[in-house]
Structures are given as structure tokens and as C-alpha cells.
Short mmCIF file of C-alpha atoms and ligand atoms in Angstrom, two decimals:
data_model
loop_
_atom_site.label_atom_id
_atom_site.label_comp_id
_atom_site.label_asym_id
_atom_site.label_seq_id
_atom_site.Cartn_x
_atom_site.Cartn_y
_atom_site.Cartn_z
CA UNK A 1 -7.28 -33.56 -0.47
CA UNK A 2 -6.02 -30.90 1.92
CA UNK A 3 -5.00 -27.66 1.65
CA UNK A 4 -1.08 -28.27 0.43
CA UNK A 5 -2.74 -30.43 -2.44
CA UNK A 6 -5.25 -27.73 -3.19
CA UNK A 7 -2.55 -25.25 -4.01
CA UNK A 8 -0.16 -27.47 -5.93
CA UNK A 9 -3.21 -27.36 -8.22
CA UNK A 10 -2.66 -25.51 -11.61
CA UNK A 11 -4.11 -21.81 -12.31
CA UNK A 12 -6.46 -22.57 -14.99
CA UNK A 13 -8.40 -25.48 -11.77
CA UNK A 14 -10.34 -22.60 -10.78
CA UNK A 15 -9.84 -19.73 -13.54
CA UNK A 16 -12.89 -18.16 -15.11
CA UNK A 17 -12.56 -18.46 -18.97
CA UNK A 18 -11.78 -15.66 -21.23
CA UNK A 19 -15.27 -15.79 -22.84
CA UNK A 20 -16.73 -14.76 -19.36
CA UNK A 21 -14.34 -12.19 -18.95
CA UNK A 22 -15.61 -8.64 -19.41
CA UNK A 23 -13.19 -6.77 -20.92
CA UNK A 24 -11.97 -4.05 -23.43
CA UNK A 25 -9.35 -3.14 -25.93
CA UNK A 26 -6.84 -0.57 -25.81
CA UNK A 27 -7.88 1.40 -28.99
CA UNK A 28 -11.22 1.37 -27.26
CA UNK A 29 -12.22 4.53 -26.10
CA UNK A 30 -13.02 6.07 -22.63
CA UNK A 31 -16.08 6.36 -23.06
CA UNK A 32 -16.83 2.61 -24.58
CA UNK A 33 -14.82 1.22 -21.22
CA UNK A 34 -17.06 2.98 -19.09
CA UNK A 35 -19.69 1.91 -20.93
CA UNK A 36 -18.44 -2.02 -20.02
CA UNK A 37 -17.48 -1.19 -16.47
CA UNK A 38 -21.16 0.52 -15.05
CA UNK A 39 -22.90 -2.64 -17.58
CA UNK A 40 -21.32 -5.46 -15.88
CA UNK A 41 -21.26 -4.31 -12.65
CA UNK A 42 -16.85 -5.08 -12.34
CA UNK A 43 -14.71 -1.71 -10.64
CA UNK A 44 -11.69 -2.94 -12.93
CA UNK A 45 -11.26 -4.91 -15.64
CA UNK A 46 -8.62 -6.62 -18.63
CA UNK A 47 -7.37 -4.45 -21.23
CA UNK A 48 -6.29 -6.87 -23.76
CA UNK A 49 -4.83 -5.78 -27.31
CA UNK A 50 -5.33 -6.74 -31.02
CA UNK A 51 -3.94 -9.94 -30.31
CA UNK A 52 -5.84 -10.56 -27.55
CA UNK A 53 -2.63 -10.36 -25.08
CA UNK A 54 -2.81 -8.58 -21.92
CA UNK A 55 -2.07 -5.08 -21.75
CA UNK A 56 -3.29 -3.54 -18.29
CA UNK A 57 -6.30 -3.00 -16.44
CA UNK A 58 -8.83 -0.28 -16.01
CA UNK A 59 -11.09 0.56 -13.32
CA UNK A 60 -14.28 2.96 -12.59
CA UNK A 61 -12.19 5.10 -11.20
CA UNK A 62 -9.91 5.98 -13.11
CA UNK A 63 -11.88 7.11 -15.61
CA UNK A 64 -13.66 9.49 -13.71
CA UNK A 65 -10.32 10.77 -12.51
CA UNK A 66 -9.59 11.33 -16.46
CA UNK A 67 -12.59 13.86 -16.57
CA UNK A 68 -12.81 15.47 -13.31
CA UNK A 69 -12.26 19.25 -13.32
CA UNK A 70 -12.17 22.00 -10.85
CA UNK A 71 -15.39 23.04 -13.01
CA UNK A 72 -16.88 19.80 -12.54
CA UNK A 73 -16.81 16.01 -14.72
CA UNK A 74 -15.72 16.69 -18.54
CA UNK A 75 -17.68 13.33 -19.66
CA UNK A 76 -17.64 14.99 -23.18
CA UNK A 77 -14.02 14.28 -23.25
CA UNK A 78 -14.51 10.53 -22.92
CA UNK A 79 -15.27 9.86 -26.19
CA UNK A 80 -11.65 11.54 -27.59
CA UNK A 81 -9.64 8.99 -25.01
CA UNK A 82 -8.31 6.19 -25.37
CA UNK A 83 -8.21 3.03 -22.67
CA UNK A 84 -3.99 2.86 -23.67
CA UNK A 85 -3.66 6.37 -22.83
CA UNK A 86 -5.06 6.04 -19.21
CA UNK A 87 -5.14 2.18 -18.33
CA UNK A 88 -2.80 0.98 -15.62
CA UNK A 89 -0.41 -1.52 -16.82
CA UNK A 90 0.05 -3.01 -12.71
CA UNK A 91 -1.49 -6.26 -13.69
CA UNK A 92 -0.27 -9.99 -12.47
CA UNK A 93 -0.40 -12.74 -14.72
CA UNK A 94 -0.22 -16.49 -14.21
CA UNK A 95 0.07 -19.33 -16.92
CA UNK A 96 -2.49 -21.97 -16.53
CA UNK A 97 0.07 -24.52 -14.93
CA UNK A 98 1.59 -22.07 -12.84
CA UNK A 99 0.13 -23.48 -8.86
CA UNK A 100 -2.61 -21.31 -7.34
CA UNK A 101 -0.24 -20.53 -4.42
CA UNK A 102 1.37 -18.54 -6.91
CA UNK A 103 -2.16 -16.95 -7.72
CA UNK A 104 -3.20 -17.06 -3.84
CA UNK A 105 0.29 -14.38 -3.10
CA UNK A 106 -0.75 -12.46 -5.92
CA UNK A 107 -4.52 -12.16 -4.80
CA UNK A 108 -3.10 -10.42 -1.53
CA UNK A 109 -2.41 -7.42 -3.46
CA UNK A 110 -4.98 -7.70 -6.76
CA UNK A 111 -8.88 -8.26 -6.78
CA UNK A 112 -8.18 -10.63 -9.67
CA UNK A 113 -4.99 -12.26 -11.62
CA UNK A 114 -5.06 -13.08 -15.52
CA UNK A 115 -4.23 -16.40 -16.28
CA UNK A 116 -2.57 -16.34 -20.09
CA UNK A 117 -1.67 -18.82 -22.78
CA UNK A 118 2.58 -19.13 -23.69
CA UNK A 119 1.94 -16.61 -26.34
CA UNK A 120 0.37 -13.93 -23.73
CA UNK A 121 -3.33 -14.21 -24.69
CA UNK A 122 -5.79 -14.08 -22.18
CA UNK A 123 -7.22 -17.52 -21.26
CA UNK A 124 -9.63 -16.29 -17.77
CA UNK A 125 -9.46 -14.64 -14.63
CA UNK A 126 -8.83 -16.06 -11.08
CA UNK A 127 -11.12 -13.76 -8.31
CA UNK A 128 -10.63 -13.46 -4.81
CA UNK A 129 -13.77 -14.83 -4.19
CA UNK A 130 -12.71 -17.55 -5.98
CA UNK A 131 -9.52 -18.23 -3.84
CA UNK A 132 -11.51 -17.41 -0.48
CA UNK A 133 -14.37 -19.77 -1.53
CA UNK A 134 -11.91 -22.91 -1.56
CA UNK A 135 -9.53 -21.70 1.35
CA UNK A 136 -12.90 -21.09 3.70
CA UNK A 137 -14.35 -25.13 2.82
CA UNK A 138 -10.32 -26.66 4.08
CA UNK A 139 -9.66 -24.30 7.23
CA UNK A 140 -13.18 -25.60 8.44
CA UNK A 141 -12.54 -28.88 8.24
CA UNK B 1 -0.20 -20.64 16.61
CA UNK B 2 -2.15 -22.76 13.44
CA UNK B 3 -4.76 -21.55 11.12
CA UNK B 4 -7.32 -22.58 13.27
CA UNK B 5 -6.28 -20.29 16.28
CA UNK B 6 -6.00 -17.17 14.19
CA UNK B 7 -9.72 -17.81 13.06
CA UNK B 8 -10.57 -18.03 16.69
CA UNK B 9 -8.78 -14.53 17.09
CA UNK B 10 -11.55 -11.71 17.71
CA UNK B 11 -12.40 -9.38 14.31
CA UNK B 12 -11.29 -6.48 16.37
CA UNK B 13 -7.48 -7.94 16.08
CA UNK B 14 -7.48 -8.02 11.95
CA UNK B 15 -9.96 -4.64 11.56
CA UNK B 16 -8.43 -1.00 10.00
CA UNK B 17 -10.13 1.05 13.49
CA UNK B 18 -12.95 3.30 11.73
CA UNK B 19 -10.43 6.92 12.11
CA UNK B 20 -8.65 5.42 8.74
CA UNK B 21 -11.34 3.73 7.16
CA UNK B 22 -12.90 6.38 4.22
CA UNK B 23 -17.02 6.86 4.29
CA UNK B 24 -19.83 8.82 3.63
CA UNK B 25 -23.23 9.70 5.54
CA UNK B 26 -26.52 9.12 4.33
CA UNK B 27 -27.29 12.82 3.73
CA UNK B 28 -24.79 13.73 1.40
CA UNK B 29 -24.70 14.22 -2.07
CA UNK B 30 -23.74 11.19 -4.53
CA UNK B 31 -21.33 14.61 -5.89
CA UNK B 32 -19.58 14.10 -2.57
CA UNK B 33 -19.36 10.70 -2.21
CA UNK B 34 -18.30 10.71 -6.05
CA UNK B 35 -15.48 12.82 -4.74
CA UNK B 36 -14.48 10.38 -1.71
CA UNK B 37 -14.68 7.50 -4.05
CA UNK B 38 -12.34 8.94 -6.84
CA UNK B 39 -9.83 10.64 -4.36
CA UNK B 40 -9.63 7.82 -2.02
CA UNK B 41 -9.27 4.86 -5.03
CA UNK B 42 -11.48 2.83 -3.22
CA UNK B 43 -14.29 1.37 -5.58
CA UNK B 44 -16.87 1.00 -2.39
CA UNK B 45 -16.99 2.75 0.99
CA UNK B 46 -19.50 2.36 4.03
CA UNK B 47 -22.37 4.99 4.26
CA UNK B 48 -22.96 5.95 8.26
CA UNK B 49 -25.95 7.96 9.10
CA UNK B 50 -25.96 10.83 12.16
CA UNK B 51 -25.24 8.13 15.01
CA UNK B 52 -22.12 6.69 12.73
CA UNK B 53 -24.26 3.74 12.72
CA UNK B 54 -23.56 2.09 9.32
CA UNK B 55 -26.21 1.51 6.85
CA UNK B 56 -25.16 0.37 3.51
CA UNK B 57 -22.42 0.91 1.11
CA UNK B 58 -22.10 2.93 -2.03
CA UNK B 59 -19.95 1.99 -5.05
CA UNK B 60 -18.43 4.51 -7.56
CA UNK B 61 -20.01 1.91 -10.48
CA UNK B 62 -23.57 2.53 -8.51
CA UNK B 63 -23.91 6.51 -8.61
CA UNK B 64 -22.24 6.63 -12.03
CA UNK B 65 -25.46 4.43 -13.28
CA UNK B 66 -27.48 6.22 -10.85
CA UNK B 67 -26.74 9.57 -13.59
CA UNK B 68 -26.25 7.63 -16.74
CA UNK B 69 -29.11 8.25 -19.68
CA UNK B 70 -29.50 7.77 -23.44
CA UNK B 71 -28.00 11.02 -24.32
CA UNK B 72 -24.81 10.58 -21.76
CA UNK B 73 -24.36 11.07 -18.22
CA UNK B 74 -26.33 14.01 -16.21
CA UNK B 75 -23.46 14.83 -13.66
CA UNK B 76 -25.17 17.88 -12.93
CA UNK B 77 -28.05 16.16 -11.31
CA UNK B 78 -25.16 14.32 -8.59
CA UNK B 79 -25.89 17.55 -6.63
CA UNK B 80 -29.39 17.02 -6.05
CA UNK B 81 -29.37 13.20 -4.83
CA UNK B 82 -28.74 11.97 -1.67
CA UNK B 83 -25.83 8.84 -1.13
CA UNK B 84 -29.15 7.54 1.72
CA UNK B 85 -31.77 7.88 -1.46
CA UNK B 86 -29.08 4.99 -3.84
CA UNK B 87 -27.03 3.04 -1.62
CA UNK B 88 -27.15 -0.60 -1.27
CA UNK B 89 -28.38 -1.88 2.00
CA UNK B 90 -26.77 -5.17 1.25
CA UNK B 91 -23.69 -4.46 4.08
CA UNK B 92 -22.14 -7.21 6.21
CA UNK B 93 -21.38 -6.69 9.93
CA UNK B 94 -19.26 -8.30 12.75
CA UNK B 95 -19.33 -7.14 16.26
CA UNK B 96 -15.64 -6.84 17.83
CA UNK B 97 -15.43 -10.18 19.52
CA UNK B 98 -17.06 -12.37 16.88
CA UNK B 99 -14.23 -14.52 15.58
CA UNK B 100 -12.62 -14.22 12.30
CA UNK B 101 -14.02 -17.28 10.91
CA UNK B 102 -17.02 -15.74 10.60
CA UNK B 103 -15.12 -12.62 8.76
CA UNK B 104 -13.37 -15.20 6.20
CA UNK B 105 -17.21 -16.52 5.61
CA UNK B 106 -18.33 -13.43 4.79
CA UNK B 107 -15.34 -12.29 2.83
CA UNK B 108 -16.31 -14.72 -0.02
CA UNK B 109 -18.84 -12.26 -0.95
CA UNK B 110 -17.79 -9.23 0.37
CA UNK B 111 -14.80 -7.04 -0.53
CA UNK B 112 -14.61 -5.99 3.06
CA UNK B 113 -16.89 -6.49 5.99
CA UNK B 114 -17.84 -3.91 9.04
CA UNK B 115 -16.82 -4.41 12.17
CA UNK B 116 -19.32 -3.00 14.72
CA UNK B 117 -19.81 -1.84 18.60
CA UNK B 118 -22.65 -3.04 20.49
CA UNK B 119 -24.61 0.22 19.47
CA UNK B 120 -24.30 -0.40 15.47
CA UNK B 121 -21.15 2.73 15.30
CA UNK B 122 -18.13 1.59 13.17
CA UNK B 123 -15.39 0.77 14.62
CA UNK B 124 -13.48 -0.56 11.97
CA UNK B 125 -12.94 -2.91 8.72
CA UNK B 126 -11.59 -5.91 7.60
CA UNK B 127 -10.73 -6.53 4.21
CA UNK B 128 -10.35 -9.22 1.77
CA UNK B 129 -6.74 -7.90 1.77
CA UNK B 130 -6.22 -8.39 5.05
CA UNK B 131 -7.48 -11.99 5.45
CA UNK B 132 -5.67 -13.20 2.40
CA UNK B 133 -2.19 -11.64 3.48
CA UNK B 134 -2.98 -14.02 6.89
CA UNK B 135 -4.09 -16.87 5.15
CA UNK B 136 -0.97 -17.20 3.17
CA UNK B 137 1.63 -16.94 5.87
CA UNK B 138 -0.65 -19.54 7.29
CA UNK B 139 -0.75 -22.24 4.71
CA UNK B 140 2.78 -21.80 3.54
CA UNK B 141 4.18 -22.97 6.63
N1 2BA C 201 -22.10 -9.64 -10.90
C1 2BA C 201 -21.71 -10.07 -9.69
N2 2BA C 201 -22.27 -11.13 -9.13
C2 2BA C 201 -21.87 -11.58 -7.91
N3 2BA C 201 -20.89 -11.01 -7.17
C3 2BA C 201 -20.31 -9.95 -7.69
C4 2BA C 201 -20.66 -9.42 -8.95
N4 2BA C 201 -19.88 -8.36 -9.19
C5 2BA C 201 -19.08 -8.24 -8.12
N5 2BA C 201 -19.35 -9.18 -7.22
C6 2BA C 201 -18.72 -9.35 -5.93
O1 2BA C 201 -18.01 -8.16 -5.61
C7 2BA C 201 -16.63 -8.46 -5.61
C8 2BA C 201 -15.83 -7.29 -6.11
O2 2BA C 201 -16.16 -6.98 -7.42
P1 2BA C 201 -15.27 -5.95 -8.20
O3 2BA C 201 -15.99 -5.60 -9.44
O4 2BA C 201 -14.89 -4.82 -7.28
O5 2BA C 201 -13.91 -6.70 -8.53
C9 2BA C 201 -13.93 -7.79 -9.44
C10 2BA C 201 -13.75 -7.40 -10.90
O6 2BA C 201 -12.87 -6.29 -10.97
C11 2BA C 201 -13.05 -8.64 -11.48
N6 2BA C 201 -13.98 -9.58 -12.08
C12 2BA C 201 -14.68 -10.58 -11.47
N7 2BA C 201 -15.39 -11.29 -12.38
C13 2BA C 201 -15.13 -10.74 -13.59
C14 2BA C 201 -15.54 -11.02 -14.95
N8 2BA C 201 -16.37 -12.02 -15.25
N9 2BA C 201 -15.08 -10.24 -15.95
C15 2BA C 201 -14.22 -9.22 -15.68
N10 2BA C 201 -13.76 -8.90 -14.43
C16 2BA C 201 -14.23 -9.65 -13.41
O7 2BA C 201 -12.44 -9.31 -10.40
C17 2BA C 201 -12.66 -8.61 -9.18
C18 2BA C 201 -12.82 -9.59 -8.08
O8 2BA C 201 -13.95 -10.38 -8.27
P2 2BA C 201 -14.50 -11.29 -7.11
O9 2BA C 201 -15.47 -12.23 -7.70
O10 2BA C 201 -13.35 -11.82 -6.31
O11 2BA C 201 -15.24 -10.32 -6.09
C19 2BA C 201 -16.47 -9.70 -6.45
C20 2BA C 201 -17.70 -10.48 -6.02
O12 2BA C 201 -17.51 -11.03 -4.74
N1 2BA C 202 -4.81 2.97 -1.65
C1 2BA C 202 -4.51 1.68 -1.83
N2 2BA C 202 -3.32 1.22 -1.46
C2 2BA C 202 -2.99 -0.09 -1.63
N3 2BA C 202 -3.83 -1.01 -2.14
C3 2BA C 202 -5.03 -0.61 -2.52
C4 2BA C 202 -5.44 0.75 -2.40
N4 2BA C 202 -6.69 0.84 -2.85
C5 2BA C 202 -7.03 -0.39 -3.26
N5 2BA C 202 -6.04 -1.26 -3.08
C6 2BA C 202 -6.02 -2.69 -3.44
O1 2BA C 202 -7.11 -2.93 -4.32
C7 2BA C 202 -8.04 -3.78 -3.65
C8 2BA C 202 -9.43 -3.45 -4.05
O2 2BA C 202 -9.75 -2.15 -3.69
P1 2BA C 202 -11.26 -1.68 -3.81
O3 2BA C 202 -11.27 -0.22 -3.62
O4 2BA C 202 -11.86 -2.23 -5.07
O5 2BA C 202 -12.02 -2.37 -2.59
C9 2BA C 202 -11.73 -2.00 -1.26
C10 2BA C 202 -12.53 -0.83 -0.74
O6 2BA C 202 -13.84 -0.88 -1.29
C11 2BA C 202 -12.61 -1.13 0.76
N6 2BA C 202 -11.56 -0.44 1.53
C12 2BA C 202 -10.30 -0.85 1.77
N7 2BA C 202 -9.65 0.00 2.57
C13 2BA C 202 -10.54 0.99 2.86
C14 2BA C 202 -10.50 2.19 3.67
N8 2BA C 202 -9.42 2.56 4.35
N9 2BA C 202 -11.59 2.97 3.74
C15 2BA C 202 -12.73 2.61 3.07
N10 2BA C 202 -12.85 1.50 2.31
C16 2BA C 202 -11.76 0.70 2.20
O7 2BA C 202 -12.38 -2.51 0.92
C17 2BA C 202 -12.20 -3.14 -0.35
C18 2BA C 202 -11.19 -4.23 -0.23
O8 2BA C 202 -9.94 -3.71 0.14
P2 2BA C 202 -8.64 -4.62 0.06
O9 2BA C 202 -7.57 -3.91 0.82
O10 2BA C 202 -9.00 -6.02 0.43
O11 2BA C 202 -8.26 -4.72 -1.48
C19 2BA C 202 -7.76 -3.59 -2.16
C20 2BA C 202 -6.24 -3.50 -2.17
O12 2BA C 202 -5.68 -4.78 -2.37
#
């Protein structure tokens, strides 16, 4: 297998699945995605919505930049927020037979893509790590 | 020029030189570095002590933790820590003429790795960003 054959590969080869994904709702509030983001460790992550579609993304961040005040951080104010309000709806999505060079041009510009289902629900993630992991084992051989 | 020649390239050729790269020093407060982290986007930035030698990394997700307690988050006390006193020491470094092979390598674990002069100063780094944009051109062709 080289690395032409490697790409042809679908999305959901080397996707984490959805029930590994940290994530949070949009009628979730501020405070609850913050909450998520400082627990697992992740600077951004899916915002999905009732139906479990994809909606955006939010990161660390941006929820600080929510709060912060000449006066200092207003993390009072978190709770009354919600993550639709502030999340950033810049986020790539794949289906899972979509090739990963698809998901290897939209890793240049995003720390992770969403793979999703016809119907827009999240099925996993794809990382840069991911990507670099598999592109590091062919250029070396 | 193949895939294999770029990775024999020197890390210098790939790096963002250390003028335009955002960071912190080990004596300031984790309210200033807050403050770089949130203005500049970034989610992680290198920590340099007096010497602009670097010496670990801090991450907005690791000083918001650093301040988080059972009855909310103590932003107040950001004033009174030092950036030197949380940081993680776990920081990956490349001297100028190592070859970008050995930046890919590290990039599977690393959202961006510092490049260093012979005396430990930044001079610059390379991110995932970076390598991936490369990569692609490369294995398109
Ligand atoms: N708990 C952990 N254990 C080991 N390594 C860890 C780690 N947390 C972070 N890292 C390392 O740091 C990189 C950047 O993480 P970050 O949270 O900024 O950026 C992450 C995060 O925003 C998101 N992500 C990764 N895994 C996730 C998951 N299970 N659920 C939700 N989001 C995830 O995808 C981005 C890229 O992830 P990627 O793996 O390429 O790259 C990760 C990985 O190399
Ligand atoms: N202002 C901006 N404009 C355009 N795209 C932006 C951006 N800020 C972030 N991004 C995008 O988001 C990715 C992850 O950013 P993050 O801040 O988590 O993770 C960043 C950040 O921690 C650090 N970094 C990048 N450039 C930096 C700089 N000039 N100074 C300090 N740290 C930097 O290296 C990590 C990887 O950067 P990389 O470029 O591979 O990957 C970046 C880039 O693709």
C-alpha cells in the first residue's frame, strides 16, 4: 500500500467515533462548555444540536473572550450564555466515504474535521495527529 | 524536488523566525499570559525565561484549571501566580539544521515544535500547519 492508496481510503478508515468525541450542545450553556473543554483537556470542540447534527465548534478561547472585561473576567456571566450564541460555525465536514485526501486539505487549515452520516449527524472526528501519524510511517519508507 | 528532499530540507527553511511567533516568560503572571493567549487565538504558546531560552509551554486550558474550584473560578488569584510556577515542561525542540523529518516526527504529538540556536534562544516555529500545507502539495503530485 503506498501513499496514493492510503488516501483513496474513505474518511470514517481512520475517524474517531462519535462516542469518543467530547462534545456539547448548543442550548448548553457557557459555562457547562467550559466545564467540557478544561475536563478533557481539547482547546475546541463539536457543537452538535438536538438531533445530534453538527452545528459549529467552540474553543477555550472563545469563551474567555465572552467574559473578559476592562474590569477583569465576568465568569458569573457564563452561566446566562449560551454555546449557539458564541460558537463558531467555521467547521469542515466530511462523509465517511468521502477519501482522506479530502480530509488531509482540510486538516491544513482545522485541528480536526467531523466526519457525518447523510442526514448530518455526527459519526467521529479525524485529528491531525491522526493524518500525520499515517503520512510520517509512508514518507519513511 | 520529491517528498523525500523536502524532509531533508533544514527546520530553519519551514520555521515562523521567533519576531512573529507569540510567547510568554517564566516570570509573568498566568493574568498575562491569559491575556496573550485570548488576544493572540492561539490555544498554546512557548514560555522563554531571561536568556529567551525556551522552557515549556503554557495552554489557555492549563491556567484556566490552574484557577478553577468547587465554587467557580478564582480569576483574581491569576495575578499572584507565575506562567514558570504551571507550565508544562513537556516542549519539543529542533536546532536550525536538523532536518524536517525529524519536525514531521515530532509533529504527531505536538501542535508545533521549537526551533532552536545552538545556545537554547528561539529562533522560530514550525507548525502542524505548516508541514501539512507541504505534505499535500507533495503527495498530490
Ligand atoms: N488527552 C490527550 N492525549 C494525548 N494527546 C493529546 C490529548 N489532548 C491533546 N493532545 C495532543 O494535543 C493536540 C492538540 O490538542 P487540541 O485540544 O489543541 O486540539 C484537538 C481537539 O480540539 C480535537 N480533539 C481531538 N480528540 C478529540 C476528542 N476525542 N473529542 C473532541 N475533540 C477532540 O482535535 C484537535 C486535534 O487533535 P489531535 O489529536 O490532532 O492533536 C492533539 C494531540 O496531539
Ligand atoms: N490567527 C490565526 N490565523 C489563521 N489560522 C489560525 C490562527 N490561529 C489558529 N489558526 C489555525 O488553528 C490551528 C490551531 O491553532 P492553535 O492555537 O490551537 O495551535 C497553534 C498555536 O498553539 C501555535 N502557534 C501557531 N502560530 C503561532 C505563533 N505565531 N505564535 C505562537 N504560537 C503559535 O501552534 C499551534 C499550531 O498552529 P497551526 O498553524 O499548525 O494550526 C492552527 C491554524 O491552522
Amino acid at each position: 500500500v503506498d501513499v496514493s492508496q492510503f488516501l483513496s481510503q474513505p474518511a470514517e478508515s481512520l475517524m474517531i467515533a462519535a462516542d469518543n468525541v467530547a462534545c456539547v450542545y448548543v442550548d448548553h450553556t457557557l459555562e457547562h462548555a467550559l466545564l467540557v473543554l478544561t475536563h478533557s483537556g481539547y482547546s475546541a470542540i463539536p457543537v452538535l444540536d438536538t438531533q445530534s447534527a453538527v452545528r459549529g465548534l467552540i474553543h477555550t478561547n472563545l469563551v474567555i473572550n465572552t467574559v473578559a472585561g476592562l474590569d477583569g473576567y465576568h465568569m458569573e456571566s457564563l452561566s446566562h450564555q449560551t454555546v449557539g450564541s458564541v460558537m463558531s460555525d467555521r467547521v469542515p465536514t466530511l462523509r465517511r466515504s468521502e477519501p482522506l485526501l479530502k480530509a488531509l486539505e482540510l486538516a491544513i487549515n482545522h485541528t480536526f474535521i467531523c466526519v457525518v452520516e447523510e442526514d448530518g449527524r455526527l459519526a467521529g472526528i479525524i485529528t491531525r495527529k491522526a493524518l500525520l501519524g499515517k503520512l510520517y510511517q509512508y514518507v519513511r519508507e
